[in-house]
JSON list of C-alpha atoms and ligand atoms in Angstrom, two decimals:
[
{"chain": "A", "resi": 1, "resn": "UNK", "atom": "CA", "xyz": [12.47, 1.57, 176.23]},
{"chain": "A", "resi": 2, "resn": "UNK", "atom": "CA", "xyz": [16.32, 2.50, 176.03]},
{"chain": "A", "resi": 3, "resn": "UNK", "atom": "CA", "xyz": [15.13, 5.65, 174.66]},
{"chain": "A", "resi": 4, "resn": "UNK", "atom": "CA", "xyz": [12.67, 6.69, 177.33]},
{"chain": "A", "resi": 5, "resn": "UNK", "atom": "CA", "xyz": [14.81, 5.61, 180.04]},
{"chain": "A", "resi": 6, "resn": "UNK", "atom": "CA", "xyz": [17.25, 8.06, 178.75]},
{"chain": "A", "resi": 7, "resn": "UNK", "atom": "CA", "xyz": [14.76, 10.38, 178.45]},
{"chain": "A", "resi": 8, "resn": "UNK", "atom": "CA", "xyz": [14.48, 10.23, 182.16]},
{"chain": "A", "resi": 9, "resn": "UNK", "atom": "CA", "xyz": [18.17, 10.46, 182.83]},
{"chain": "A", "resi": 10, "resn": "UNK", "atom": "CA", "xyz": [18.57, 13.41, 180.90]},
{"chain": "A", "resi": 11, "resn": "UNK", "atom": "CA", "xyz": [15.51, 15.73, 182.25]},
{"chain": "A", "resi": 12, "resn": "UNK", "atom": "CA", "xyz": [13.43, 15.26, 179.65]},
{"chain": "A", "resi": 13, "resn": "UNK", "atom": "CA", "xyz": [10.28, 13.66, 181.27]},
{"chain": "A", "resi": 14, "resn": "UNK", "atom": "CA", "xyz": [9.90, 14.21, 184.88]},
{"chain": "A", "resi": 15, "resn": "UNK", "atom": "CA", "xyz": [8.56, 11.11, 185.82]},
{"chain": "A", "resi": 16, "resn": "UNK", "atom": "CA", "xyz": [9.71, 7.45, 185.04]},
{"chain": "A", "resi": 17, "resn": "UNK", "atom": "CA", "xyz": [6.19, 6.32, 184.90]},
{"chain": "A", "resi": 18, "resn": "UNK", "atom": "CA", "xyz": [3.77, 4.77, 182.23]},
{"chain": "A", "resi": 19, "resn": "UNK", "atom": "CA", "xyz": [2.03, 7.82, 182.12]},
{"chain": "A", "resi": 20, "resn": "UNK", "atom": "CA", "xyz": [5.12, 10.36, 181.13]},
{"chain": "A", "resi": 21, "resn": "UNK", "atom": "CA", "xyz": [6.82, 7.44, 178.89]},
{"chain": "A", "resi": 22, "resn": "UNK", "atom": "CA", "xyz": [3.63, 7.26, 176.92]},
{"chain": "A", "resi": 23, "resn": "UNK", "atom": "CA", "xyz": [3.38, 11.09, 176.46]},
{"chain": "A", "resi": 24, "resn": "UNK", "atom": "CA", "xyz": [6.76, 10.93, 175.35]},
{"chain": "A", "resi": 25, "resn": "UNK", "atom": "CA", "xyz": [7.22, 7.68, 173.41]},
{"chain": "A", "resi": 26, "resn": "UNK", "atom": "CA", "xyz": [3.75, 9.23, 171.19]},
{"chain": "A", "resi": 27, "resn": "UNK", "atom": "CA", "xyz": [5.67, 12.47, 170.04]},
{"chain": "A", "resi": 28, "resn": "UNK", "atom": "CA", "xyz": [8.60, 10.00, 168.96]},
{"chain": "A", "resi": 29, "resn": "UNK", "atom": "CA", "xyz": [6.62, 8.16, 167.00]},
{"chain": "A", "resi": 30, "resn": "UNK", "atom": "CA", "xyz": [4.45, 11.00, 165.96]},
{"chain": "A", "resi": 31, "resn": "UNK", "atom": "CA", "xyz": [7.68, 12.39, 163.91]},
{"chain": "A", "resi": 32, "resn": "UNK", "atom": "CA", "xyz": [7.86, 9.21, 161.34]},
{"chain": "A", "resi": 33, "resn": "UNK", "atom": "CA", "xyz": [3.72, 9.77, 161.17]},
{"chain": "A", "resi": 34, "resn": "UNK", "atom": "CA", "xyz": [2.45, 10.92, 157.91]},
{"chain": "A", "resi": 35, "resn": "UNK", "atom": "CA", "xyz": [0.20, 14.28, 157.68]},
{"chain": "A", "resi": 36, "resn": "UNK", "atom": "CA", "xyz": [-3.68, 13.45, 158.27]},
{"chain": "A", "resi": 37, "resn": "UNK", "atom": "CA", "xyz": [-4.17, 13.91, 154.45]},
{"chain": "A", "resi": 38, "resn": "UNK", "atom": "CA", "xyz": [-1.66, 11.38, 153.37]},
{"chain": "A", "resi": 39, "resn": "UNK", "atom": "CA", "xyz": [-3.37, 9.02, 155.43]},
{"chain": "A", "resi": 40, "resn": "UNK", "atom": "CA", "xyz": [-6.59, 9.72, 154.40]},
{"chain": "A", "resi": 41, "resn": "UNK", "atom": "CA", "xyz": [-5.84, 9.96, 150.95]},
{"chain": "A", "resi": 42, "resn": "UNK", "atom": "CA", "xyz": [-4.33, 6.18, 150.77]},
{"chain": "A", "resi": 43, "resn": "UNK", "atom": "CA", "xyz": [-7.00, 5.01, 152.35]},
{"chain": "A", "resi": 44, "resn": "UNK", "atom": "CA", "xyz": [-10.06, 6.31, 150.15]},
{"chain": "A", "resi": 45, "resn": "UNK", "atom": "CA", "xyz": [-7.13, 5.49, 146.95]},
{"chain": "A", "resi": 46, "resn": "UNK", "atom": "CA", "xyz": [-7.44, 1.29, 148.79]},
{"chain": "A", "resi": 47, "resn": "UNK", "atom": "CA", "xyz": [-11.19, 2.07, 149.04]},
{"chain": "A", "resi": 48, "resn": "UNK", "atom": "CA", "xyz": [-11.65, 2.58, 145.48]},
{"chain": "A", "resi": 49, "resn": "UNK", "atom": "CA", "xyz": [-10.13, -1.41, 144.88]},
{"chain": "A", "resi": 50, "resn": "UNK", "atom": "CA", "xyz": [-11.91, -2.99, 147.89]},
{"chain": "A", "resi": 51, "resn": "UNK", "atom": "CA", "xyz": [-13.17, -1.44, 151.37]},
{"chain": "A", "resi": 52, "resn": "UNK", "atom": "CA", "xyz": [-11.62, -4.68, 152.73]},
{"chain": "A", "resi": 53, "resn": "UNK", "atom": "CA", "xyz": [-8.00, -2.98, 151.28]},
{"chain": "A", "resi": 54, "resn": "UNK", "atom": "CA", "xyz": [-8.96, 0.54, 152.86]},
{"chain": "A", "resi": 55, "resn": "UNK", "atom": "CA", "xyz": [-9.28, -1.28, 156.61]},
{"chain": "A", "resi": 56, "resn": "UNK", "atom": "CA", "xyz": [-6.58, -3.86, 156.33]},
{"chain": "A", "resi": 57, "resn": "UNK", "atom": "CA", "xyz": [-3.91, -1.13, 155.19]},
{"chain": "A", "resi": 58, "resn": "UNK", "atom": "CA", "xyz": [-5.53, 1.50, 158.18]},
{"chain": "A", "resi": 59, "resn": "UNK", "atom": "CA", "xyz": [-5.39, -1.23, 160.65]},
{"chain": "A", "resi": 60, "resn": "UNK", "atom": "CA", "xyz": [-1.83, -1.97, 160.43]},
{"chain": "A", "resi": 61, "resn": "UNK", "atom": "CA", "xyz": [-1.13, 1.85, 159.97]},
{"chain": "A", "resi": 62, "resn": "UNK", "atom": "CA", "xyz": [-2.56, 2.52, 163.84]},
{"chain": "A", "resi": 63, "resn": "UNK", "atom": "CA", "xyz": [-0.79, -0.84, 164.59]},
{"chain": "A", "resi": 64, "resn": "UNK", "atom": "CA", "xyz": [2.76, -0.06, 163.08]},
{"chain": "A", "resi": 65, "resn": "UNK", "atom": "CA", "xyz": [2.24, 3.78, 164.28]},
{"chain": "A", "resi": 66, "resn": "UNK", "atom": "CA", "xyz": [2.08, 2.57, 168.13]},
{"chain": "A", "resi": 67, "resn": "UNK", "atom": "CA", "xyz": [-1.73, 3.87, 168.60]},
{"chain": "A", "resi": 68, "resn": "UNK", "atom": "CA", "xyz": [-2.89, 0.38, 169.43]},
{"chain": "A", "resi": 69, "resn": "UNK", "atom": "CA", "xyz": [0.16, -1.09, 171.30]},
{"chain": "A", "resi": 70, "resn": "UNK", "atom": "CA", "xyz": [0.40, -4.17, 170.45]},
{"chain": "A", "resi": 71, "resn": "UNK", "atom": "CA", "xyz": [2.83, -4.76, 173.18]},
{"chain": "A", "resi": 72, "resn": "UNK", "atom": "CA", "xyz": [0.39, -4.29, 175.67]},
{"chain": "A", "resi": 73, "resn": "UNK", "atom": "CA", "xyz": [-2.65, -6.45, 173.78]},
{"chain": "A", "resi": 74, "resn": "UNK", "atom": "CA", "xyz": [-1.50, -9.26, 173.54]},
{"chain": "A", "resi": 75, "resn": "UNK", "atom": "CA", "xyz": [-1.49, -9.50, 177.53]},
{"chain": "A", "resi": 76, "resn": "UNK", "atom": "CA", "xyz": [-5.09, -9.68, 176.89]},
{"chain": "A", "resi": 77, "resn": "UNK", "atom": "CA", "xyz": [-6.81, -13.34, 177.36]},
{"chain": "A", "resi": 78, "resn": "UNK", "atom": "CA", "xyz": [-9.21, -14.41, 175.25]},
{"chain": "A", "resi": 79, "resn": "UNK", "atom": "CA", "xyz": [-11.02, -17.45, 174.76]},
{"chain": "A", "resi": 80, "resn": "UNK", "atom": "CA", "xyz": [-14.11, -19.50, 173.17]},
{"chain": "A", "resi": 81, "resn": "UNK", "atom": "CA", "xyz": [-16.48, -21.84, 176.03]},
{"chain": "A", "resi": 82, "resn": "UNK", "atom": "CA", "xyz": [-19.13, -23.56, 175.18]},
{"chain": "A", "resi": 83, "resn": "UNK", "atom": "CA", "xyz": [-22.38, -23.29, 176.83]},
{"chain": "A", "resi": 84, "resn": "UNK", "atom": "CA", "xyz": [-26.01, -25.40, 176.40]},
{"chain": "A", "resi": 85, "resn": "UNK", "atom": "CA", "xyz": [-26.30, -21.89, 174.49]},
{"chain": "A", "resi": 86, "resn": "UNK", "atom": "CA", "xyz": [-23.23, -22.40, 172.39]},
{"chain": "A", "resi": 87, "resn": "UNK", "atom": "CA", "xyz": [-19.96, -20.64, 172.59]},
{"chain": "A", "resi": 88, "resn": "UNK", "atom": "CA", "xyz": [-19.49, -17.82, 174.20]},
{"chain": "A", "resi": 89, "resn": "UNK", "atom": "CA", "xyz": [-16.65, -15.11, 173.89]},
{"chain": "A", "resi": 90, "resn": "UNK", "atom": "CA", "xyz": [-15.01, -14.64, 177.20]},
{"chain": "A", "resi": 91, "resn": "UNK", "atom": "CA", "xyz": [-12.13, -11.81, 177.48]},
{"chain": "A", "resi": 92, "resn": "UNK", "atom": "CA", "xyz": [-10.37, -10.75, 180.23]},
{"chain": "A", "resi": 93, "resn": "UNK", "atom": "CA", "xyz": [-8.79, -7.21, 180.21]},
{"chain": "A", "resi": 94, "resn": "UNK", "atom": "CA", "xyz": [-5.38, -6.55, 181.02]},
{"chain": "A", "resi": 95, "resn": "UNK", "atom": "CA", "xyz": [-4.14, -3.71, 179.60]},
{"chain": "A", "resi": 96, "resn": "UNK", "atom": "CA", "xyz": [-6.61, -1.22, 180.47]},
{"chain": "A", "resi": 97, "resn": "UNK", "atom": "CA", "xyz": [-8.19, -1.30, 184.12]},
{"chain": "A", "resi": 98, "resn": "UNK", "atom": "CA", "xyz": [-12.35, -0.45, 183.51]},
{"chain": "A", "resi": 99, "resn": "UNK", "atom": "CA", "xyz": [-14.13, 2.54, 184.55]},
{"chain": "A", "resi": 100, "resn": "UNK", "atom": "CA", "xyz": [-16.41, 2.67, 187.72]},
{"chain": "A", "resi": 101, "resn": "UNK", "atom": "CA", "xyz": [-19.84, 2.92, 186.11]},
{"chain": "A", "resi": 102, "resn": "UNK", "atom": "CA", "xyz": [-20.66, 5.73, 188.65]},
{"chain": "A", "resi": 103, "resn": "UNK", "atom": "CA", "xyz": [-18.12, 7.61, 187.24]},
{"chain": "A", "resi": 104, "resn": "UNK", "atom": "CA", "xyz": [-19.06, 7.15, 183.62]},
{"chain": "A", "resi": 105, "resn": "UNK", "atom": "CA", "xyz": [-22.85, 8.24, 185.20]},
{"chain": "A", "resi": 106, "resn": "UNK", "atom": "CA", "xyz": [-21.33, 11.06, 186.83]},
{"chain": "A", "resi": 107, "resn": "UNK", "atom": "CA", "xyz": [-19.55, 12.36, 183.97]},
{"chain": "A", "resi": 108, "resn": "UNK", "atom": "CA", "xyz": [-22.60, 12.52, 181.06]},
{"chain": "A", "resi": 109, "resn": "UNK", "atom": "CA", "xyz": [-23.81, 14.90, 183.55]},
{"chain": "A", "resi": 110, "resn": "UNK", "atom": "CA", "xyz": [-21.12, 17.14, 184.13]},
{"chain": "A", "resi": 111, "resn": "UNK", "atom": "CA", "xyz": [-20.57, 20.36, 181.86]},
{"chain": "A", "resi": 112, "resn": "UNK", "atom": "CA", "xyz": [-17.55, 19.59, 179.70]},
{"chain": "A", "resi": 113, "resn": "UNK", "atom": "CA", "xyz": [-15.05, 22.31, 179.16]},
{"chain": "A", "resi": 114, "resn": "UNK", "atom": "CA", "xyz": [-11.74, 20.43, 178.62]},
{"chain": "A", "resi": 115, "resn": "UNK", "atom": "CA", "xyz": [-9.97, 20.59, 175.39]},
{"chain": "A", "resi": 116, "resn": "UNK", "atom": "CA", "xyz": [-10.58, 17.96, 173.65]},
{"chain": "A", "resi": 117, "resn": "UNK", "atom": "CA", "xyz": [-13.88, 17.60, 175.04]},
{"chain": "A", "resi": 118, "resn": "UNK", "atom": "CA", "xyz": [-14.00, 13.61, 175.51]},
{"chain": "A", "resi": 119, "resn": "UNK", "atom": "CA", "xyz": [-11.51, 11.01, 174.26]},
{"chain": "A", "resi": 120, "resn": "UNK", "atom": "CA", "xyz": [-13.47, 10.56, 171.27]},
{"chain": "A", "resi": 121, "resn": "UNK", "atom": "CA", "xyz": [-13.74, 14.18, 169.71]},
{"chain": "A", "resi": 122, "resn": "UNK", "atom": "CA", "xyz": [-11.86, 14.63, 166.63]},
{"chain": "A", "resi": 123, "resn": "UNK", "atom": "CA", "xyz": [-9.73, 17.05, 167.99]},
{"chain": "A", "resi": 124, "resn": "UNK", "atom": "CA", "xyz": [-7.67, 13.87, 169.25]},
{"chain": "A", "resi": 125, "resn": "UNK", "atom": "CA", "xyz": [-5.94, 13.43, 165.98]},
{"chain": "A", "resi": 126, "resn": "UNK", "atom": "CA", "xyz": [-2.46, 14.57, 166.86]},
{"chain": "A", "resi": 127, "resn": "UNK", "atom": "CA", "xyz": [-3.33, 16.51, 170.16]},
{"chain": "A", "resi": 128, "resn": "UNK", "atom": "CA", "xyz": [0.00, 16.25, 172.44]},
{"chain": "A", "resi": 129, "resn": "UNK", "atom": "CA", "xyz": [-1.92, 14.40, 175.58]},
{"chain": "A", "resi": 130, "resn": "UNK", "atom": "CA", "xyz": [-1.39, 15.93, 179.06]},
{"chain": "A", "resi": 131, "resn": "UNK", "atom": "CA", "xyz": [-1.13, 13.23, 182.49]},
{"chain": "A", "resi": 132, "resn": "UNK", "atom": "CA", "xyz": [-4.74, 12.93, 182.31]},
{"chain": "A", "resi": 133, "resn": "UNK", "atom": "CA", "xyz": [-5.37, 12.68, 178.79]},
{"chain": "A", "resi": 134, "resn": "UNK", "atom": "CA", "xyz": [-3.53, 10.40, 176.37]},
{"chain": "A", "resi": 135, "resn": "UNK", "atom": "CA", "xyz": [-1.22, 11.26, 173.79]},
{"chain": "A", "resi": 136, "resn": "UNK", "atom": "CA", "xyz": [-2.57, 11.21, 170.46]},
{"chain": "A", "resi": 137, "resn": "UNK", "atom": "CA", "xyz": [0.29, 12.58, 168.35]},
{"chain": "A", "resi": 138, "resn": "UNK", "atom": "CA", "xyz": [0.21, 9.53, 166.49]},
{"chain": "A", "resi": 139, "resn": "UNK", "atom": "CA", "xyz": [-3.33, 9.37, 165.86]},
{"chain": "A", "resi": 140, "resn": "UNK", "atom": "CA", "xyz": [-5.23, 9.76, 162.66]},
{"chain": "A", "resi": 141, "resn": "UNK", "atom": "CA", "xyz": [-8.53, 9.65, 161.78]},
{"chain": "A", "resi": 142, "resn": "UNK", "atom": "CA", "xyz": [-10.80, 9.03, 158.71]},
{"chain": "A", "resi": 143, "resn": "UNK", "atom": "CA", "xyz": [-13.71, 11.31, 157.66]},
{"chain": "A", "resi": 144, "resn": "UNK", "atom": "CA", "xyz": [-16.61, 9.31, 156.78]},
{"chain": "A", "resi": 145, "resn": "UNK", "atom": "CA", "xyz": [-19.98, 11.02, 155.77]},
{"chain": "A", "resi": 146, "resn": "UNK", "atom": "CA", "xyz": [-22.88, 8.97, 157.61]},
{"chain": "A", "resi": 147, "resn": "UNK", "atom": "CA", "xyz": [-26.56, 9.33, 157.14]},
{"chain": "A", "resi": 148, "resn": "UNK", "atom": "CA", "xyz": [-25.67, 12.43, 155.34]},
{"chain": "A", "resi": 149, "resn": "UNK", "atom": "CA", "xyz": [-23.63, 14.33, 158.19]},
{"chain": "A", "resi": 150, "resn": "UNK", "atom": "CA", "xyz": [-19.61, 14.52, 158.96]},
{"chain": "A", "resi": 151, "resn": "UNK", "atom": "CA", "xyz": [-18.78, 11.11, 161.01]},
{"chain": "A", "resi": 152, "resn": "UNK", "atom": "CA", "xyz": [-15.02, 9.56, 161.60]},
{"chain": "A", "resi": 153, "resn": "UNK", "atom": "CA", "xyz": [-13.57, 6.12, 161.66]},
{"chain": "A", "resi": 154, "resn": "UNK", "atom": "CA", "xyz": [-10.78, 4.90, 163.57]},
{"chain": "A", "resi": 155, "resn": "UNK", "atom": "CA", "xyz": [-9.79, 1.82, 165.63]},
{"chain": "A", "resi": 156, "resn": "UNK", "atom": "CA", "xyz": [-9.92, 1.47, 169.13]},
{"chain": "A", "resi": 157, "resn": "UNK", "atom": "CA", "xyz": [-6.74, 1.61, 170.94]},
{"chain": "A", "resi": 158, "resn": "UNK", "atom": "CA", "xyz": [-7.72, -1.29, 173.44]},
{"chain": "A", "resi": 159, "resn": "UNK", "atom": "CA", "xyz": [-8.75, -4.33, 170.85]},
{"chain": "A", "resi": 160, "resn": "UNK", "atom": "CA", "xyz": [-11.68, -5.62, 172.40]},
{"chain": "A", "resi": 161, "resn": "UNK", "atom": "CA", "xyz": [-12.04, -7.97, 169.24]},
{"chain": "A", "resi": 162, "resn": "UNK", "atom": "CA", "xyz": [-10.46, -8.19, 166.04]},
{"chain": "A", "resi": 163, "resn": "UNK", "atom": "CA", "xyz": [-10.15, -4.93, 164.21]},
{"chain": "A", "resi": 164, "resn": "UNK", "atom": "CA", "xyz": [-12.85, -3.11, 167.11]},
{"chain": "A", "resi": 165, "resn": "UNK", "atom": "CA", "xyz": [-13.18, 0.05, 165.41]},
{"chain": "A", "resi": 166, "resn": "UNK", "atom": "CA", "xyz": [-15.24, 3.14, 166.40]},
{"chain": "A", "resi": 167, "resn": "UNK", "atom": "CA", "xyz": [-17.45, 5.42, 164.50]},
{"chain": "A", "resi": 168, "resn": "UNK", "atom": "CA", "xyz": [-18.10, 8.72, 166.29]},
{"chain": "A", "resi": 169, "resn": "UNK", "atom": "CA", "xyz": [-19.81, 11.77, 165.42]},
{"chain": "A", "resi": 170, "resn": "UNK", "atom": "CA", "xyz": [-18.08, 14.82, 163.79]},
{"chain": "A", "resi": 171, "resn": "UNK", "atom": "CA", "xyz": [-20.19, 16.86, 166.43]},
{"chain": "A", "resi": 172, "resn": "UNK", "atom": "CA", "xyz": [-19.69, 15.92, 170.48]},
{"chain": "A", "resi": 173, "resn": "UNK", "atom": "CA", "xyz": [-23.42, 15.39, 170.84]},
{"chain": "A", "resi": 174, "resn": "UNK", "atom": "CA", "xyz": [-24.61, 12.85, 173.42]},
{"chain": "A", "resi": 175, "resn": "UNK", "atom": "CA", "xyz": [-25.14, 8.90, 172.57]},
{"chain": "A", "resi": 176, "resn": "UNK", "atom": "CA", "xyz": [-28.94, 8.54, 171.80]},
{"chain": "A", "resi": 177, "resn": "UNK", "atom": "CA", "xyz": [-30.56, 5.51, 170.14]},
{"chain": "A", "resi": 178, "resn": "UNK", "atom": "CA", "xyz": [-33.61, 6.51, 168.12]},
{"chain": "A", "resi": 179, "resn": "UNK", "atom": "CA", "xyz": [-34.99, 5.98, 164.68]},
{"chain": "A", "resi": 180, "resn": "UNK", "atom": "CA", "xyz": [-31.72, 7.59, 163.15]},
{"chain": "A", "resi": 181, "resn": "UNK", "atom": "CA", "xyz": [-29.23, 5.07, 164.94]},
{"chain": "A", "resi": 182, "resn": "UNK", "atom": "CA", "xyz": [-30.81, 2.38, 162.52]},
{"chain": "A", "resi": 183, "resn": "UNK", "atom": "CA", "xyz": [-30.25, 4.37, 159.28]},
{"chain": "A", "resi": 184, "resn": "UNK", "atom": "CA", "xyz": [-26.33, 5.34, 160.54]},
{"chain": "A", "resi": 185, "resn": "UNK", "atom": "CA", "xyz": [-25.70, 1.60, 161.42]},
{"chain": "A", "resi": 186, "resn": "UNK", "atom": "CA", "xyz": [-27.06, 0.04, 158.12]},
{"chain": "A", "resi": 187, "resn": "UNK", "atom": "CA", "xyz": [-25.13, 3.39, 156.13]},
{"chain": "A", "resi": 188, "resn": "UNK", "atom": "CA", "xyz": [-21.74, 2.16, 157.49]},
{"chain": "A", "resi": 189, "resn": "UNK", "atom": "CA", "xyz": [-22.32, -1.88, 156.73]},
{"chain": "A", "resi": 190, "resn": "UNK", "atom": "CA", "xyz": [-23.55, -0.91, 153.28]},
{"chain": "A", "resi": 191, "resn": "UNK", "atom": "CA", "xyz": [-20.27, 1.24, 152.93]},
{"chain": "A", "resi": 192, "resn": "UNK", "atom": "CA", "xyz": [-18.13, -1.86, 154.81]},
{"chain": "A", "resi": 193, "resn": "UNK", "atom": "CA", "xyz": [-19.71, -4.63, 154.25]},
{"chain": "A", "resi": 194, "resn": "UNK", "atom": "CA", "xyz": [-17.31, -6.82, 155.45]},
{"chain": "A", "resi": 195, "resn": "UNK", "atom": "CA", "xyz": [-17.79, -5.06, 159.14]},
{"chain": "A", "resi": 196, "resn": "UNK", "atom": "CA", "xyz": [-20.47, -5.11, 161.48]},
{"chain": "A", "resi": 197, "resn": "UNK", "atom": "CA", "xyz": [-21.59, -2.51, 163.62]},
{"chain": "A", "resi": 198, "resn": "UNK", "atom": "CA", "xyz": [-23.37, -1.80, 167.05]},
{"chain": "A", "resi": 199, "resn": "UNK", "atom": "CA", "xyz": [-24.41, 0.25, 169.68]},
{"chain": "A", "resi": 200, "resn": "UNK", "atom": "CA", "xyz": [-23.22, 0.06, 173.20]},
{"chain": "A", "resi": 201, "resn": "UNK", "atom": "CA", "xyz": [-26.51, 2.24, 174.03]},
{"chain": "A", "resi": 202, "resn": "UNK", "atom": "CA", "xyz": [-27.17, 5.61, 175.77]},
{"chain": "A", "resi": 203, "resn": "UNK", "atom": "CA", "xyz": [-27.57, 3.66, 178.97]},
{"chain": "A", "resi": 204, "resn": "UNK", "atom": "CA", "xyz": [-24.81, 3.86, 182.23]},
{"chain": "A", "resi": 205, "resn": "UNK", "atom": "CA", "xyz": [-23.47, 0.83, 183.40]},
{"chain": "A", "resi": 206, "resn": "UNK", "atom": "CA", "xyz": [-24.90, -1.54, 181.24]},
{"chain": "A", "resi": 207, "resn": "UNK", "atom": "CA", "xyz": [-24.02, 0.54, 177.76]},
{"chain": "A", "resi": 208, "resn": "UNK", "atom": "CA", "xyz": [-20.68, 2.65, 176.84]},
{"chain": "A", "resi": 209, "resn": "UNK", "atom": "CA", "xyz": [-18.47, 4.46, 178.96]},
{"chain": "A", "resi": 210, "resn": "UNK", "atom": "CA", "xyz": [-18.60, 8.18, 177.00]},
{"chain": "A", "resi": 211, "resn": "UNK", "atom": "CA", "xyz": [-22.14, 8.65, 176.86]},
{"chain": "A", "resi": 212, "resn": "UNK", "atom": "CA", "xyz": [-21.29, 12.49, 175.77]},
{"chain": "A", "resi": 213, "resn": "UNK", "atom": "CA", "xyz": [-20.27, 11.24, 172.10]},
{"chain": "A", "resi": 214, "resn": "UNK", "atom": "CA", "xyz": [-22.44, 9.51, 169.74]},
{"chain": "A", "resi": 215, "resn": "UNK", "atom": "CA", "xyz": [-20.33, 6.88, 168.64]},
{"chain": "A", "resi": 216, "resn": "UNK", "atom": "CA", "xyz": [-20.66, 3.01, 167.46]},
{"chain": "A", "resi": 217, "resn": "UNK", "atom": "CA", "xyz": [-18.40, 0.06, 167.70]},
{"chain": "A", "resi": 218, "resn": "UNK", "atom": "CA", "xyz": [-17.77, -1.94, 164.52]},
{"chain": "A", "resi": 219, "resn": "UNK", "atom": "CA", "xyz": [-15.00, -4.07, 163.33]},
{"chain": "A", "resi": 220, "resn": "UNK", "atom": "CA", "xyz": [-13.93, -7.67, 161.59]},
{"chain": "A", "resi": 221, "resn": "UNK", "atom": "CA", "xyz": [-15.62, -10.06, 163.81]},
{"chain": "A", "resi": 222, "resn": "UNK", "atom": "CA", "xyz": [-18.37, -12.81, 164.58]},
{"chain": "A", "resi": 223, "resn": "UNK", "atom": "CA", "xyz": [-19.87, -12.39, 167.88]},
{"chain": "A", "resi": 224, "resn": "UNK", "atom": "CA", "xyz": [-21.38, -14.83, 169.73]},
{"chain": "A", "resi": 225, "resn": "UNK", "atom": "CA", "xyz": [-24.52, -13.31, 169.06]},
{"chain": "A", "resi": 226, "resn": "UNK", "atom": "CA", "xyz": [-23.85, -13.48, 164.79]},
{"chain": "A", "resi": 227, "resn": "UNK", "atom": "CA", "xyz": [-23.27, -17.64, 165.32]},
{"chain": "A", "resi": 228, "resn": "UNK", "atom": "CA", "xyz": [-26.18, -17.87, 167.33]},
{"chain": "A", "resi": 229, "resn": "UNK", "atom": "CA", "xyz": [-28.95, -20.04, 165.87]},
{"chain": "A", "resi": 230, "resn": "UNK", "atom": "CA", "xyz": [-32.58, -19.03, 166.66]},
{"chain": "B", "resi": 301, "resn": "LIG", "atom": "ZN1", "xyz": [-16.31, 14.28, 172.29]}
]
């Protein structure tokens, strides 16, 4: 913080707010970042002794790289209750305020021309951010091929859970759920087994907030809903 305060002494970001240190913090991060093929390369190289090796070595990477501030998670409350139903996950979010859901409606219908498209196209990896798009400098992503076409990993900057990962679509194509969503979910558990996967849905307001990007959310964790005897 030193750094980007005298950052903003000196000129060099115009603003002393969260949104100009973050631009700026990213590209001094970004310079100790290895190339997108380094990364990918270790991580298929950690693949080949356990997929459990490939994801605990890329997790710590986005970690250590400042792409999931850590800083700012563990603000986050979390918690286990137990219900007649049996325990239930309950998290509050602090570090990132929630989108209106009329805005997320709003937005699947609205013609996209922005560069990158959404925040989950893979043009991301390394793109310098502007104030209304975060840095991504930092960011790197892994190619995955799923149900036979060009997917990506990478882990969500916000932690909902433990490892919360996303799988999006090479393509920005629009969320759908259809007889094809089944065969990409059970492709990525059979290729990381020790993950599970899911759909937030093509739905506003009840399902994900970019319904212009086919994407899943996966990761190392038991939801209430895995526990859950029936
Ligand atoms: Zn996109």
């Amino acid at each position: 913080s030193g750094l980007l305060d005298y950052a903003y002494e000196k000129g060099i970001i115009p603003e002393n707010t969260v949104t100009y240190r973050d631009l700026f913090d990213v590209k001094l991060m970004a310079s100790l970042v290895k190339r997108p093929s380094e990364v990918i390369r270790e991580f298929w190289q950690n693949y080949s002794c356990s997929p459990k090796l490939a994801t605990d070595s890329y997790y710590k990477f986005s970690c250590d790289t400042d792409y999931i501030r850590r800083y700012r998670i563990k603000k986050d409350l979390k918690w286990k209750t137990s219900t007649e139903y049996g325990d239930i996950d309950i998290t509050v979010n602090l570090s990132k305020p929630e989108k209106d859901p009329k805005a997320i409606a709003a937005a699947k219908l609205q013609k996209q021309s922005g560069y990158p498209k959404c925040l989950l196209c893979k043009e991301n990896e390394g793109y310098a951010g502007r104030v209304n798009h975060p840095a991504r400098d930092n960011h790197r992503i892994i190619p995955l091929t799923i149900d036979g076409d060009n997917w990506f990993m990478q882990y969500s900057p916000y932690v909902y859970y433990n490892e919360h990962c996303i799988v999006f679509n090479g393509e920005h194509t629009p969320m759908v759920i259809n007889d094809s969503t089944f065969r990409k979910l059970f492709d990525f558990i059979s290729q990381f087994p020790h993950y599970i996967i899911g759909s937030n849905a093509d739905l506003p307001i009840v399902g994900g907030s970019i319904l212009t990007h086919e994407h899943f959310q996966g990761g190392r964790y038991s939801f209430a809903l895995n526990r859950a005897e029936v």
